mmCIF file of C-alpha atoms in Angstrom:
data_model
loop_
_atom_site.group_PDB
_atom_site.id
_atom_site.type_symbol
_atom_site.label_atom_id
_atom_site.label_comp_id
_atom_site.label_asym_id
_atom_site.label_seq_id
_atom_site.Cartn_x
_atom_site.Cartn_y
_atom_site.Cartn_z
ATOM 1 C CA MET V 39 11.231 20.279 -7.959
ATOM 2 C CA ALA V 40 7.782 19.315 -6.712
ATOM 3 C CA THR V 41 6.379 20.784 -3.543
ATOM 4 C CA ALA V 42 5.421 18.925 -0.387
ATOM 5 C CA ASP V 43 1.749 19.504 -1.242
ATOM 6 C CA ALA V 44 2.247 17.959 -4.699
ATOM 7 C CA HIS V 45 3.954 14.928 -3.154
ATOM 8 C CA LYS V 46 1.104 14.521 -0.666
ATOM 9 C CA GLU V 47 -1.425 14.664 -3.494
ATOM 10 C CA ILE V 48 0.360 11.794 -5.250
ATOM 11 C CA ILE V 49 0.041 9.728 -2.053
ATOM 12 C CA ARG V 50 -3.643 10.638 -1.775
ATOM 13 C CA ASN V 51 -4.038 9.351 -5.350
ATOM 14 C CA TYR V 52 -2.093 6.202 -4.413
ATOM 15 C CA ALA V 53 -4.417 5.465 -1.467
ATOM 16 C CA ALA V 54 -7.513 6.117 -3.599
ATOM 17 C CA ALA V 55 -6.302 3.910 -6.469
ATOM 18 C CA PHE V 56 -5.267 1.131 -4.081
ATOM 19 C CA SER V 57 -8.619 1.240 -2.288
ATOM 20 C CA ALA V 58 -10.500 1.164 -5.607
ATOM 21 C CA GLY V 59 -8.444 -1.761 -6.881
ATOM 22 C CA ASP V 60 -7.473 0.396 -9.874
ATOM 23 C CA PHE V 61 -4.068 -1.129 -10.536
ATOM 24 C CA THR V 62 -3.535 0.620 -13.871
ATOM 25 C CA ARG V 63 -3.927 4.017 -12.189
ATOM 26 C CA LEU V 64 -1.860 2.816 -9.222
ATOM 27 C CA ARG V 65 1.031 1.641 -11.406
ATOM 28 C CA ALA V 66 1.099 4.966 -13.264
ATOM 29 C CA LEU V 67 1.987 6.727 -9.988
ATOM 30 C CA PHE V 68 5.345 4.895 -9.788
ATOM 31 C CA THR V 69 8.603 5.254 -11.713
ATOM 32 C CA THR V 70 9.486 2.455 -14.122
ATOM 33 C CA ASP V 71 12.221 1.231 -11.736
ATOM 34 C CA ALA V 72 10.213 1.596 -8.504
ATOM 35 C CA GLU V 73 11.209 -0.579 -5.557
ATOM 36 C CA ILE V 74 8.711 -1.751 -2.965
ATOM 37 C CA GLN V 75 9.526 -3.011 0.527
ATOM 38 C CA GLY V 76 6.916 -4.394 2.888
ATOM 39 C CA VAL V 77 5.964 -7.141 5.285
ATOM 40 C CA LEU V 78 5.434 -9.635 2.441
ATOM 41 C CA GLY V 79 8.838 -9.011 0.835
ATOM 42 C CA TRP V 80 10.668 -6.503 -1.345
ATOM 43 C CA GLY V 81 11.553 -6.024 -4.978
ATOM 44 C CA HIS V 82 10.623 -4.333 -8.240
ATOM 45 C CA ILE V 83 7.027 -3.104 -8.309
ATOM 46 C CA ASP V 84 5.991 -5.239 -11.300
ATOM 47 C CA GLU V 85 7.599 -8.434 -10.011
ATOM 48 C CA LEU V 86 6.527 -8.236 -6.384
ATOM 49 C CA ALA V 87 4.098 -5.520 -5.422
ATOM 50 C CA MET V 88 1.543 -5.544 -8.206
ATOM 51 C CA PRO V 89 0.813 -9.295 -7.912
ATOM 52 C CA VAL V 90 0.694 -9.114 -4.092
ATOM 53 C CA TRP V 91 -1.467 -5.989 -4.101
ATOM 54 C CA ARG V 92 -3.908 -7.623 -6.552
ATOM 55 C CA ASP V 93 -4.094 -10.684 -4.293
ATOM 56 C CA LEU V 94 -4.617 -8.535 -1.178
ATOM 57 C CA HIS V 95 -7.391 -6.559 -2.797
ATOM 58 C CA ALA V 96 -9.119 -9.678 -4.164
ATOM 59 C CA ALA V 97 -8.947 -11.434 -0.778
ATOM 60 C CA PHE V 98 -9.658 -8.538 1.575
ATOM 61 C CA GLY V 99 -10.968 -5.578 -0.439
ATOM 62 C CA THR V 100 -8.292 -3.564 1.334
ATOM 63 C CA GLN V 101 -9.185 0.080 1.975
ATOM 64 C CA LEU V 102 -6.707 2.771 3.022
ATOM 65 C CA LYS V 103 -8.036 5.822 4.877
ATOM 66 C CA ILE V 104 -5.323 8.421 5.263
ATOM 67 C CA GLU V 105 -5.103 9.679 8.850
ATOM 68 C CA ALA V 106 -1.915 11.748 8.491
ATOM 69 C CA LEU V 107 0.614 12.771 5.856
ATOM 70 C CA ALA V 108 3.983 14.431 6.401
ATOM 71 C CA ALA V 109 6.406 15.527 3.699
ATOM 72 C CA ASP V 110 10.030 16.625 3.867
ATOM 73 C CA GLY V 111 11.867 17.164 0.603
ATOM 74 C CA ASP V 112 11.355 14.080 -1.549
ATOM 75 C CA LEU V 113 10.068 11.934 1.338
ATOM 76 C CA VAL V 114 6.440 11.439 2.365
ATOM 77 C CA ALA V 115 5.179 9.482 5.376
ATOM 78 C CA ALA V 116 1.592 8.249 5.562
ATOM 79 C CA ARG V 117 -0.409 6.766 8.430
ATOM 80 C CA TYR V 118 -3.596 4.958 7.494
ATOM 81 C CA THR V 119 -6.490 3.131 9.002
ATOM 82 C CA GLU V 120 -6.575 -0.030 6.902
ATOM 83 C CA THR V 121 -9.757 -2.078 6.738
ATOM 84 C CA GLY V 122 -10.986 -5.104 4.870
ATOM 85 C CA THR V 123 -13.046 -8.278 4.962
ATOM 86 C CA PHE V 124 -11.597 -11.736 4.304
ATOM 87 C CA ARG V 125 -13.768 -12.682 1.304
ATOM 88 C CA ALA V 126 -11.537 -14.829 -0.950
ATOM 89 C CA PRO V 127 -8.618 -17.272 -0.419
ATOM 90 C CA PHE V 128 -5.214 -15.757 0.344
ATOM 91 C CA ARG V 129 -1.913 -17.659 0.501
ATOM 92 C CA GLY V 130 -3.515 -20.991 1.297
ATOM 93 C CA GLN V 131 -6.012 -19.613 3.825
ATOM 94 C CA GLU V 132 -9.725 -19.927 3.198
ATOM 95 C CA PRO V 133 -11.821 -16.790 3.789
ATOM 96 C CA THR V 134 -13.488 -16.388 7.170
ATOM 97 C CA GLY V 135 -15.897 -13.592 6.221
ATOM 98 C CA ARG V 136 -14.563 -11.582 9.163
ATOM 99 C CA SER V 137 -13.409 -7.972 8.943
ATOM 100 C CA TYR V 138 -10.347 -6.200 10.300
ATOM 101 C CA GLU V 139 -9.131 -2.705 11.110
ATOM 102 C CA LEU V 140 -5.536 -1.771 11.842
ATOM 103 C CA VAL V 141 -2.931 0.964 11.647
ATOM 104 C CA ALA V 142 -0.607 0.877 8.646
ATOM 105 C CA MET V 143 2.295 3.173 7.833
ATOM 106 C CA GLU V 144 4.188 3.774 4.618
ATOM 107 C CA TRP V 145 7.171 5.889 3.629
ATOM 108 C CA PHE V 146 7.622 7.061 0.068
ATOM 109 C CA GLU V 147 10.607 8.456 -1.802
ATOM 110 C CA MET V 148 9.535 10.652 -4.706
ATOM 111 C CA LYS V 149 11.395 11.261 -7.963
ATOM 112 C CA ASP V 150 10.261 13.470 -10.847
ATOM 113 C CA GLY V 151 6.668 13.584 -9.598
ATOM 114 C CA LYS V 152 6.332 9.826 -9.108
ATOM 115 C CA ILE V 153 6.930 7.283 -6.362
ATOM 116 C CA ARG V 154 10.442 5.804 -6.616
ATOM 117 C CA ARG V 155 10.496 3.749 -3.391
ATOM 118 C CA ARG V 156 7.847 2.656 -0.930
ATOM 119 C CA TRP V 157 8.345 1.035 2.461
ATOM 120 C CA GLY V 158 5.358 -0.348 4.356
ATOM 121 C CA ALA V 159 4.624 -1.586 7.871
ATOM 122 C CA ARG V 160 1.375 -2.871 9.283
ATOM 123 C CA ASP V 161 0.187 -4.872 12.263
ATOM 124 C CA SER V 162 -0.315 -8.226 10.514
ATOM 125 C CA GLY V 163 -0.685 -9.991 13.860
ATOM 126 C CA ALA V 164 -3.712 -7.856 14.729
ATOM 127 C CA MET V 165 -5.136 -8.514 11.284
ATOM 128 C CA ASN V 166 -4.757 -12.280 11.648
ATOM 129 C CA ARG V 167 -6.373 -12.268 15.091
ATOM 130 C CA GLN V 168 -9.329 -10.203 13.893
ATOM 131 C CA LEU V 169 -9.793 -12.441 10.830
ATOM 132 C CA GLY V 170 -9.537 -15.654 12.860
ATOM 133 C CA ILE V 171 -6.469 -17.048 11.065
#
């Protein structure tokens, strides 16, 4: 069984890969049957999350700065400062060139040294106001 420190390191790698837009490295951190739940929907990682995450990164250059991590057994909670700049179209909205900063939180369930489930919450209203959409 992996330790809390090992689980936290996986989440550090997740945040780094996400911020770099390295989706091959990001996908490798998840189990083959990983489930993702977030503000834009839920489902299997390859059907839902990877396409959405690619779109988010292309549109906003989303960056995740870890502010806090907590681990208990196979669960890890992360609090981030999320930043980005609206630089490409996203879901029918044209880019405004404006930047945002908000608090985002994610919970992860680990299995065999990989992420099995991920739940995410972020202040999308604050993001929209800051971006002028």
